[in-house]
Coordinates of C-alpha atoms in Angstrom, one line a residue:
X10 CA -12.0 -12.1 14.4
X11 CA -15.7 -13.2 13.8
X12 CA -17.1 -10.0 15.5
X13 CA -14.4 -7.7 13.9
X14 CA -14.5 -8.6 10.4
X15 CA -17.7 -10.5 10.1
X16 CA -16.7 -13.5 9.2
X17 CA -16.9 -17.3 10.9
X18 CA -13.3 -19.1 11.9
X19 CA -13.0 -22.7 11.3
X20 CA -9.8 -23.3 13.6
X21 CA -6.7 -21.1 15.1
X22 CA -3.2 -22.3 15.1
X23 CA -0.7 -20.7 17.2
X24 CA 3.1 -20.9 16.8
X25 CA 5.9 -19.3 18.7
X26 CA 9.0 -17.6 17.1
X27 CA 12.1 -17.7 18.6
X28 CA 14.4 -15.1 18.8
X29 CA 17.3 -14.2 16.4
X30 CA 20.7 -13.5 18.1
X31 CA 22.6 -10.3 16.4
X32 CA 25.7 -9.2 16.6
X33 CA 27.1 -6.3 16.0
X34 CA 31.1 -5.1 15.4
X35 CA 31.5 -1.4 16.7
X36 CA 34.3 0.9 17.4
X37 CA 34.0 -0.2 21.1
X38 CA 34.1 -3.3 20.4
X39 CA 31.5 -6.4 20.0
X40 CA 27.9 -6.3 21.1
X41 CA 25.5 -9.3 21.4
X42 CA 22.0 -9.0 21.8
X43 CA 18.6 -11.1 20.4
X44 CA 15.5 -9.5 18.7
X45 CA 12.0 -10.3 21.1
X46 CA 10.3 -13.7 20.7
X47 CA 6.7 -13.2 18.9
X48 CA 3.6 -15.5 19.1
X49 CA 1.7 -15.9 16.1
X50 CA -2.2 -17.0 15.0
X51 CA -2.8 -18.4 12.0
X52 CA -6.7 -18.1 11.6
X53 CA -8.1 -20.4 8.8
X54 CA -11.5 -19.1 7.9
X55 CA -14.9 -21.7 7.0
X56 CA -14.9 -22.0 2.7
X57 CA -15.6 -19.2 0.7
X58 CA -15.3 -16.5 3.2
X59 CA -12.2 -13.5 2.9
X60 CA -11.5 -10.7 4.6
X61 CA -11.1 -7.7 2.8
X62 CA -8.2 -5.4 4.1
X63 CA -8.6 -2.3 1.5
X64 CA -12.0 -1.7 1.9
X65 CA -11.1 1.3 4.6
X66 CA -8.4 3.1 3.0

C-alpha cells in the first residue's frame, strides 16, 4: 500500500468471512451449495493522509 499509493499505514487488520450457504429449488429438485470464504484487510492510514481512487479514470 505505501509503495503503491504513496502513502504511510499505521496498522492492518485482517478478518475472515465465512461462507453463505444457498439453496436453490429447481425443476430437478433441490441444490445446496456455499459461496467461497474471503479474507479481508482493513488498512488504517497515519492522520491526514487519503488515497485518491478517481485520479486515473
Amino acid at each position: 500500500m505505501e509503495a503503491a499509493y504513496g502513502v504511510s499505514v499505521e496498522k492492518v487488520r485482517t478478518i475472515n468471512v465465512r461462507p453463505d450457504r444457498k439453496t436453490k429449488f429447481t425443476k430437478t429438485g433441490i441444490q445446496h451449495g456455499k459461496t467461497n470464504a474471503v479474507k479481508k484487510a482493513i488498512v488504517q492510514l497515519a492522520e491526514g493522509e487519503m488515497i485518491d481512487l478517481y485520479s486515473n479514470m
